[in-house]
Amino acid sequence: MNVAIRADASTWMGTGHVRRMLSIAIALRPLGVSVVFVSRRLDVDVEKLITAEGFPALMLAAPHERHAAGAKAHADWAGVAQERDASETVAALGDHGPIDLLIVDHYAFDAAWHRQVAAQLEVRTAIVDDLGDRPLFGRWLIDHNYHPDHLAKYAGLTNPGIAMLAGPQYAMLGPNYADAARYRFAPEVRSIGIFLGGVDERSDNIRVLRALDAIGWTGPVEIVTTSANPALDVLEAAVRDRPGVRLSRDLPDLVDFFARHDLQIGAGGGAIWERCCIGPPTVCLVCAENQRLSVPFLDAIGVVAACDLLADAPPQSATLETVIANMIASVERRRRMCEAATKLVDGHGAKRIAEALLGGR
């Protein structure tokens, strides 16, 4: 069976879409499936990310200029109009060979893109989404975010008969998470880990460091980032000024990092589910609008402590300093959070998705 995956990475969208699609590709490989990626050359070396895991990458040409955003949210993320992207994706895959299934993880594309590519390639499609903000078309819809009612979230937005793989039981994690050692709870917060995604375009790492300064934290801090971080030089300078803070760059995975700190501070992207699987108590930051679709729900059920960093956050929101200080002081809250998180995610989500997709062939 031949599967194609369409996903991109850039400084404005981050690397999470490609990384979660790599988790699906890795889960498909032992099932006898051949996987190829289609990605556009933007401003992150996505080809290197993909080929490092042993998968071929068909690279679409870089846009001459960023396509102006239209009425759809996130329309600018593809770099070109979706009609052009659909045609170029079809051409790239047409030259590659027959494709049995196409998995699409891209906020810039809606049902028009999905229908065009599916029809021209005569292929079934699985759509990965968590926004619920535009029409979608496919055989499957995959949304690994927590939501109290996924059917209501996508009401009127999907074609009849679409099969929904929804909720954190489908969290798209790498294969090492399923059997990884979990965080061992300690009453005292001995160290803090910070991971705000592979690309921290807003420099929120600096904001977190200043919050730790403000509450008088003097214990060890480890920040994880990547070479794709456009604010890396600023972050390196900030770390040099703080003797208790160290910077780890381009780690092969974050399993050990999540397990070795008694409090994690992280963004509300896909790494939420990695932290849940390993189990450390977490202050989860809303750093992008779409993260408001999951982080508050997780806070409400006691899985994370949420803090909204967006400029237009409601004035009643607790400050970052207050949220961090309260977490450090509350032993029982952190203990309950660890238990709730590990019950939500077991690390087998990518395998479940792979088996569901193959079961429908």
CSV table of C-alpha atoms in Angstrom, one decimal:
chain,number,residue,atom,x,y,z
A,1,MET,CA,0.0,0.0,0.0
A,2,ASN,CA,1.3,3.5,-0.9
A,3,VAL,CA,0.4,6.4,1.3
A,4,ALA,CA,1.2,10.1,0.7
A,5,ILE,CA,1.3,12.8,3.4
A,6,ARG,CA,0.9,16.5,2.7
A,7,ALA,CA,2.2,18.7,5.5
A,8,ASP,CA,4.4,21.8,5.9
A,9,ALA,CA,6.6,23.5,8.5
A,10,SER,CA,7.6,27.1,8.8
A,11,THR,CA,8.5,29.8,11.4
A,12,TRP,CA,4.9,31.0,11.5
A,13,MET,CA,3.2,27.5,11.7
A,14,GLY,CA,6.0,25.7,13.6
A,15,THR,CA,7.2,22.1,13.0
A,16,GLY,CA,4.4,20.3,14.9
A,17,HIS,CA,2.3,19.3,11.8
A,18,VAL,CA,5.2,17.6,10.2
A,19,ARG,CA,6.3,15.9,13.4
A,20,ARG,CA,2.9,14.4,14.1
A,21,MET,CA,2.7,13.2,10.6
A,22,LEU,CA,6.1,11.6,11.0
A,23,SER,CA,4.6,9.7,14.0
A,24,ILE,CA,1.8,8.4,11.7
A,25,ALA,CA,4.3,7.4,9.0
A,26,ILE,CA,6.5,5.6,11.5
A,27,ALA,CA,3.4,3.7,12.7
A,28,LEU,CA,2.5,2.7,9.2
A,29,ARG,CA,6.0,1.5,8.2
A,30,PRO,CA,5.9,-1.9,10.1
A,31,LEU,CA,2.5,-2.6,8.6
A,32,GLY,CA,4.0,-2.9,5.1
A,33,VAL,CA,3.1,0.6,4.0
A,34,SER,CA,5.3,2.8,1.8
A,35,VAL,CA,5.0,6.5,2.7
A,36,VAL,CA,6.1,9.6,0.8
A,37,PHE,CA,5.8,13.2,2.0
A,38,VAL,CA,4.8,16.2,-0.1
A,39,SER,CA,6.0,19.5,1.4
A,40,ARG,CA,6.6,23.1,0.2
A,41,ARG,CA,9.9,24.8,0.6
A,42,LEU,CA,9.3,27.5,3.1
A,43,ASP,CA,11.7,28.9,5.7
A,44,VAL,CA,12.3,25.7,7.8
A,45,ASP,CA,14.3,22.8,6.4
A,46,VAL,CA,11.4,20.4,6.4
A,47,GLU,CA,13.1,18.1,3.9
A,48,LYS,CA,15.8,17.4,6.5
A,49,LEU,CA,13.2,16.6,9.2
A,50,ILE,CA,11.5,14.1,6.9
A,51,THR,CA,14.5,12.4,5.4
A,52,ALA,CA,16.1,12.0,8.8
A,53,GLU,CA,13.4,9.5,9.6
A,54,GLY,CA,14.0,7.6,6.4
A,55,PHE,CA,11.0,8.9,4.3
A,56,PRO,CA,11.3,10.4,0.8
A,57,ALA,CA,10.1,14.0,0.5
A,58,LEU,CA,8.7,15.5,-2.7
A,59,MET,CA,9.4,19.2,-2.4
A,60,LEU,CA,7.1,21.9,-3.9
A,61,ALA,CA,8.7,25.1,-5.1
A,62,ALA,CA,9.1,27.9,-2.6
A,63,PRO,CA,6.6,30.7,-3.2
A,64,HIS,CA,7.9,33.9,-4.8
A,65,GLU,CA,6.1,35.8,-2.1
A,66,ARG,CA,3.8,34.9,0.7
A,67,HIS,CA,0.2,34.6,-0.5
A,68,ALA,CA,-2.0,37.2,1.1
A,69,ALA,CA,-4.5,35.7,3.6
A,70,GLY,CA,-8.0,35.4,2.3
A,71,ALA,CA,-11.3,35.0,4.2
A,72,LYS,CA,-10.2,31.6,5.7
A,73,ALA,CA,-8.2,31.6,8.9
A,74,HIS,CA,-4.6,30.3,8.3
A,75,ALA,CA,-5.0,30.7,4.5
A,76,ASP,CA,-1.5,32.3,4.4
A,77,TRP,CA,0.2,29.2,5.8
A,78,ALA,CA,0.7,27.4,2.5
A,79,GLY,CA,2.5,30.3,1.0
A,80,VAL,CA,0.4,30.0,-2.2
A,81,ALA,CA,-3.3,29.9,-3.1
A,82,GLN,CA,-4.8,26.5,-2.3
A,83,GLU,CA,-5.9,26.0,-5.9
A,84,ARG,CA,-2.2,26.2,-7.0
A,85,ASP,CA,-1.1,24.0,-4.2
A,86,ALA,CA,-3.6,21.4,-5.1
A,87,SER,CA,-2.5,21.3,-8.7
A,88,GLU,CA,1.2,21.1,-7.7
A,89,THR,CA,0.5,18.4,-5.2
A,90,VAL,CA,-1.3,16.3,-7.9
A,91,ALA,CA,1.6,16.9,-10.3
A,92,ALA,CA,4.2,15.8,-7.8
A,93,LEU,CA,2.4,12.7,-6.8
A,94,GLY,CA,1.4,11.9,-10.4
A,95,ASP,CA,5.1,11.6,-11.2
A,96,HIS,CA,5.8,9.6,-8.1
A,97,GLY,CA,3.4,6.6,-8.8
A,98,PRO,CA,0.1,5.3,-7.7
A,99,ILE,CA,-1.2,6.4,-4.3
A,100,ASP,CA,-3.8,4.5,-2.3
A,101,LEU,CA,-4.3,7.0,0.5
A,102,LEU,CA,-3.5,10.7,1.1
A,103,ILE,CA,-3.2,12.1,4.6
A,104,VAL,CA,-3.5,15.9,4.7
A,105,ASP,CA,-2.5,18.0,7.8
A,106,HIS,CA,-2.7,21.6,6.8
A,107,TYR,CA,-4.9,24.5,8.1
A,108,ALA,CA,-4.7,26.4,4.8
A,109,PHE,CA,-6.7,23.8,2.9
A,110,ASP,CA,-10.4,23.2,3.0
A,111,ALA,CA,-12.9,20.9,1.2
A,112,ALA,CA,-12.1,22.5,-2.2
A,113,TRP,CA,-8.5,21.4,-2.0
A,114,HIS,CA,-9.4,18.0,-0.5
A,115,ARG,CA,-12.0,17.3,-3.3
A,116,GLN,CA,-9.7,18.4,-6.1
A,117,VAL,CA,-6.8,16.3,-5.1
A,118,ALA,CA,-8.9,13.3,-4.2
A,119,ALA,CA,-10.7,13.4,-7.6
A,120,GLN,CA,-7.6,13.9,-9.7
A,121,LEU,CA,-5.5,11.3,-8.0
A,122,GLU,CA,-8.5,8.9,-7.5
A,123,VAL,CA,-7.5,8.5,-3.9
A,124,ARG,CA,-9.1,8.3,-0.4
A,125,THR,CA,-8.2,11.0,2.0
A,126,ALA,CA,-7.7,11.3,5.7
A,127,ILE,CA,-7.9,14.9,7.0
A,128,VAL,CA,-6.1,15.9,10.2
A,129,ASP,CA,-7.6,19.0,11.8
A,130,ASP,CA,-8.3,20.5,15.2
A,131,LEU,CA,-9.7,23.9,14.3
A,132,GLY,CA,-13.2,23.0,13.1
A,133,ASP,CA,-13.4,26.4,11.3
A,134,ARG,CA,-13.9,25.4,7.6
A,135,PRO,CA,-15.5,22.7,5.4
A,136,LEU,CA,-13.6,19.5,5.2
A,137,PHE,CA,-13.9,16.5,2.9
A,138,GLY,CA,-12.5,13.0,3.3
A,139,ARG,CA,-13.0,9.4,4.3
A,140,TRP,CA,-11.6,10.0,7.8
A,141,LEU,CA,-11.2,13.0,10.1
A,142,ILE,CA,-8.5,12.9,12.7
A,143,ASP,CA,-8.5,15.3,15.6
A,144,HIS,CA,-6.4,14.2,18.6
A,145,ASN,CA,-7.3,17.2,20.7
A,146,TYR,CA,-9.5,17.0,23.8
A,147,HIS,CA,-13.0,18.4,23.3
A,148,PRO,CA,-16.3,17.6,25.2
A,149,ASP,CA,-18.2,17.0,21.9
A,150,HIS,CA,-16.3,16.5,18.6
A,151,LEU,CA,-19.5,15.9,16.7
A,152,ALA,CA,-20.7,19.4,17.7
A,153,LYS,CA,-17.3,20.9,16.9
A,154,TYR,CA,-17.5,19.7,13.3
A,155,ALA,CA,-21.3,19.9,12.8
A,156,GLY,CA,-22.1,21.0,9.2
A,157,LEU,CA,-18.4,21.1,8.2
A,158,THR,CA,-17.8,17.5,6.9
A,159,ASN,CA,-19.2,15.3,4.2
A,160,PRO,CA,-21.8,12.7,5.3
A,161,GLY,CA,-20.3,9.3,6.3
A,162,ILE,CA,-16.9,10.6,7.3
A,163,ALA,CA,-15.3,8.5,10.0
A,164,MET,CA,-14.0,10.4,13.0
A,165,LEU,CA,-10.9,9.4,14.9
A,166,ALA,CA,-11.2,11.9,17.8
A,167,GLY,CA,-9.7,12.6,21.2
A,168,PRO,CA,-6.4,12.1,23.0
A,169,GLN,CA,-6.6,8.3,22.6
A,170,TYR,CA,-5.4,9.1,19.0
A,171,ALA,CA,-2.6,11.4,20.1
A,172,MET,CA,0.1,11.3,17.4
A,173,LEU,CA,3.2,10.5,19.4
A,174,GLY,CA,6.4,8.8,18.4
A,175,PRO,CA,6.8,5.1,19.0
A,176,ASN,CA,9.1,5.6,22.0
A,177,TYR,CA,6.4,7.2,24.1
A,178,ALA,CA,4.3,4.0,24.6
A,179,ASP,CA,6.9,2.2,26.6
A,180,ALA,CA,8.9,5.2,28.0
A,181,ALA,CA,9.5,5.6,31.7
A,182,ARG,CA,7.0,8.0,33.2
A,183,TYR,CA,7.6,11.0,35.5
A,184,ARG,CA,8.0,9.9,39.2
A,185,PHE,CA,6.1,12.4,41.3
A,186,ALA,CA,8.0,14.4,43.9
A,187,PRO,CA,6.3,16.8,46.4
A,188,GLU,CA,9.0,19.4,45.9
A,189,VAL,CA,9.5,21.2,42.6
A,190,ARG,CA,13.3,20.6,42.3
A,191,SER,CA,13.7,21.8,38.7
A,192,ILE,CA,11.6,23.3,35.8
A,193,GLY,CA,11.5,22.4,32.1
A,194,ILE,CA,10.4,24.8,29.4
A,195,PHE,CA,9.5,23.7,25.9
A,196,LEU,CA,7.5,26.2,23.8
A,197,GLY,CA,7.8,24.4,20.4
A,198,GLY,CA,10.5,24.0,17.8
A,199,VAL,CA,9.9,27.6,16.6
A,200,ASP,CA,9.2,30.3,19.2
A,201,GLU,CA,8.4,33.2,16.9
A,202,ARG,CA,7.0,35.3,19.7
A,203,SER,CA,10.0,34.8,22.1
A,204,ASP,CA,7.7,33.5,24.8
A,205,ASN,CA,10.7,31.7,26.3
A,206,ILE,CA,12.0,35.1,27.4
A,207,ARG,CA,8.6,35.9,28.9
A,208,VAL,CA,8.7,32.7,30.9
A,209,LEU,CA,12.2,33.4,32.2
A,210,ARG,CA,11.1,36.9,33.3
A,211,ALA,CA,8.1,35.4,35.1
A,212,LEU,CA,10.5,33.0,37.0
A,213,ASP,CA,12.7,35.9,37.9
A,214,ALA,CA,9.6,37.8,39.2
A,215,ILE,CA,8.5,35.0,41.5
A,216,GLY,CA,12.1,34.6,42.8
A,217,TRP,CA,12.7,31.1,41.4
A,218,THR,CA,16.4,30.2,41.9
A,219,GLY,CA,16.3,26.5,41.1
A,220,PRO,CA,17.6,24.7,37.9
A,221,VAL,CA,15.8,25.5,34.6
A,222,GLU,CA,16.2,23.6,31.3
A,223,ILE,CA,14.9,25.2,28.1
A,224,VAL,CA,14.6,23.0,25.0
A,225,THR,CA,14.5,24.6,21.5
A,226,THR,CA,15.7,23.9,18.0
A,227,SER,CA,18.0,25.5,15.5
A,228,ALA,CA,14.9,26.6,13.6
A,229,ASN,CA,14.1,29.1,16.4
A,230,PRO,CA,14.4,32.6,14.8
A,231,ALA,CA,15.0,34.1,18.3
A,232,LEU,CA,17.7,31.6,19.2
A,233,ASP,CA,20.4,34.3,19.6
A,234,VAL,CA,18.3,36.3,22.0
A,235,LEU,CA,17.5,33.1,24.0
A,236,GLU,CA,21.1,32.2,24.1
A,237,ALA,CA,22.0,35.6,25.5
A,238,ALA,CA,19.2,35.4,28.1
A,239,VAL,CA,20.5,32.0,29.3
A,240,ARG,CA,24.1,33.3,29.6
A,241,ASP,CA,22.8,35.9,32.0
A,242,ARG,CA,21.1,33.3,34.3
A,243,PRO,CA,23.6,30.8,35.8
A,244,GLY,CA,20.9,28.3,36.8
A,245,VAL,CA,19.4,28.0,33.3
A,246,ARG,CA,20.7,25.7,30.6
A,247,LEU,CA,19.7,25.5,27.0
A,248,SER,CA,19.2,22.2,25.1
A,249,ARG,CA,19.0,22.3,21.4
A,250,ASP,CA,17.8,19.8,18.7
A,251,LEU,CA,17.1,16.9,21.1
A,252,PRO,CA,16.2,13.7,19.2
A,253,ASP,CA,13.1,13.4,21.4
A,254,LEU,CA,11.8,14.9,24.6
A,255,VAL,CA,10.9,11.7,26.6
A,256,ASP,CA,13.7,12.1,29.1
A,257,PHE,CA,13.3,15.9,29.3
A,258,PHE,CA,9.7,15.6,30.2
A,259,ALA,CA,10.5,12.9,32.9
A,260,ARG,CA,13.3,14.7,34.6
A,261,HIS,CA,11.6,18.0,35.8
A,262,ASP,CA,9.0,18.3,38.5
A,263,LEU,CA,7.2,21.2,36.6
A,264,GLN,CA,6.9,21.7,32.9
A,265,ILE,CA,6.0,25.0,31.2
A,266,GLY,CA,4.9,24.4,27.6
A,267,ALA,CA,2.9,25.7,24.7
A,268,GLY,CA,-0.5,24.4,23.9
A,269,GLY,CA,0.5,22.5,20.7
A,270,GLY,CA,1.1,18.9,20.0
A,271,ALA,CA,3.6,18.5,22.8
A,272,ILE,CA,0.7,18.7,25.2
A,273,TRP,CA,0.1,15.0,24.5
A,274,GLU,CA,3.7,14.1,24.9
A,275,ARG,CA,3.7,15.7,28.3
A,276,CYS,CA,0.5,14.0,29.3
A,277,CYS,CA,1.9,10.6,28.3
A,278,ILE,CA,5.0,11.0,30.4
A,279,GLY,CA,3.0,12.7,33.2
A,280,PRO,CA,4.8,15.8,34.6
A,281,PRO,CA,2.5,18.5,36.0
A,282,THR,CA,2.3,21.3,33.4
A,283,VAL,CA,1.6,25.0,33.1
A,284,CYS,CA,0.2,25.1,29.6
A,285,LEU,CA,0.4,28.4,27.7
A,286,VAL,CA,-1.9,29.6,25.0
A,287,CYS,CA,0.6,31.0,22.5
A,288,ALA,CA,-1.7,30.9,19.4
A,289,GLU,CA,-5.4,31.4,18.8
A,290,ASN,CA,-6.1,27.8,17.8
A,291,GLN,CA,-4.7,26.6,21.2
A,292,ARG,CA,-7.7,28.2,22.8
A,293,LEU,CA,-9.7,25.2,21.3
A,294,SER,CA,-8.0,22.7,23.6
A,295,VAL,CA,-6.0,24.2,26.5
A,296,PRO,CA,-9.0,25.6,28.5
A,297,PHE,CA,-10.8,22.3,28.3
A,298,LEU,CA,-7.8,20.5,29.7
A,299,ASP,CA,-7.6,23.0,32.5
A,300,ALA,CA,-11.2,22.4,33.3
A,301,ILE,CA,-10.7,18.7,33.8
A,302,GLY,CA,-7.5,19.1,35.8
A,303,VAL,CA,-4.9,17.9,33.3
A,304,VAL,CA,-3.0,21.2,33.0
A,305,ALA,CA,-2.9,24.7,34.5
A,306,ALA,CA,-3.7,27.1,31.7
A,307,CYS,CA,-2.4,30.6,31.1
A,308,ASP,CA,-3.4,32.6,28.1
A,309,LEU,CA,-0.4,34.7,26.7
A,310,LEU,CA,-2.2,36.3,23.8
A,311,ALA,CA,-2.4,40.1,23.8
A,312,ASP,CA,-6.2,40.1,23.7
A,313,ALA,CA,-6.6,37.6,26.6
A,314,PRO,CA,-9.5,38.5,28.9
A,315,PRO,CA,-8.5,40.8,31.8
A,316,GLN,CA,-9.6,38.2,34.4
A,317,SER,CA,-7.0,35.7,33.3
A,318,ALA,CA,-4.4,34.9,35.9
A,319,THR,CA,-0.9,36.2,35.3
A,320,LEU,CA,1.8,33.8,34.2
A,321,GLU,CA,3.7,34.6,37.5
A,322,THR,CA,0.6,33.7,39.6
A,323,VAL,CA,-0.1,30.4,37.7
A,324,ILE,CA,3.5,29.2,38.0
A,325,ALA,CA,3.8,30.2,41.7
A,326,ASN,CA,0.5,28.5,42.5
A,327,MET,CA,1.6,25.3,40.8
A,328,ILE,CA,4.9,25.2,42.7
A,329,ALA,CA,3.1,25.7,46.0
A,330,SER,CA,0.3,23.2,45.4
A,331,VAL,CA,1.5,19.6,46.0
A,332,GLU,CA,-1.9,17.9,45.8
A,333,ARG,CA,-2.9,19.7,42.6
A,334,ARG,CA,0.3,18.6,40.9
A,335,ARG,CA,-0.2,15.0,42.1
A,336,ARG,CA,-3.8,14.9,40.8
A,337,MET,CA,-2.6,16.5,37.5
A,338,CYS,CA,0.0,13.7,36.9
A,339,GLU,CA,-2.7,11.0,37.5
A,340,ALA,CA,-5.2,12.7,35.2
A,341,ALA,CA,-2.7,13.3,32.4
A,342,THR,CA,-1.4,9.8,32.2
A,343,LYS,CA,-5.0,8.4,32.1
A,344,LEU,CA,-5.7,10.6,29.1
A,345,VAL,CA,-2.8,9.5,26.8
A,346,ASP,CA,-1.1,6.1,26.7
A,347,GLY,CA,1.3,6.6,23.7
A,348,HIS,CA,-0.5,4.2,21.3
A,349,GLY,CA,-2.5,6.8,19.4
A,350,ALA,CA,-0.5,6.8,16.1
A,351,LYS,CA,-0.7,3.0,16.0
A,352,ARG,CA,-4.5,3.2,16.5
A,353,ILE,CA,-4.7,5.7,13.6
A,354,ALA,CA,-2.6,3.5,11.3
A,355,GLU,CA,-4.6,0.4,12.0
A,356,ALA,CA,-7.9,2.3,11.5
A,357,LEU,CA,-6.7,3.7,8.1
A,358,LEU,CA,-5.6,0.3,6.9
A,359,GLY,CA,-8.8,-1.3,8.2
A,360,GLY,CA,-10.7,0.8,5.8
A,361,ARG,CA,-8.8,-0.2,2.7
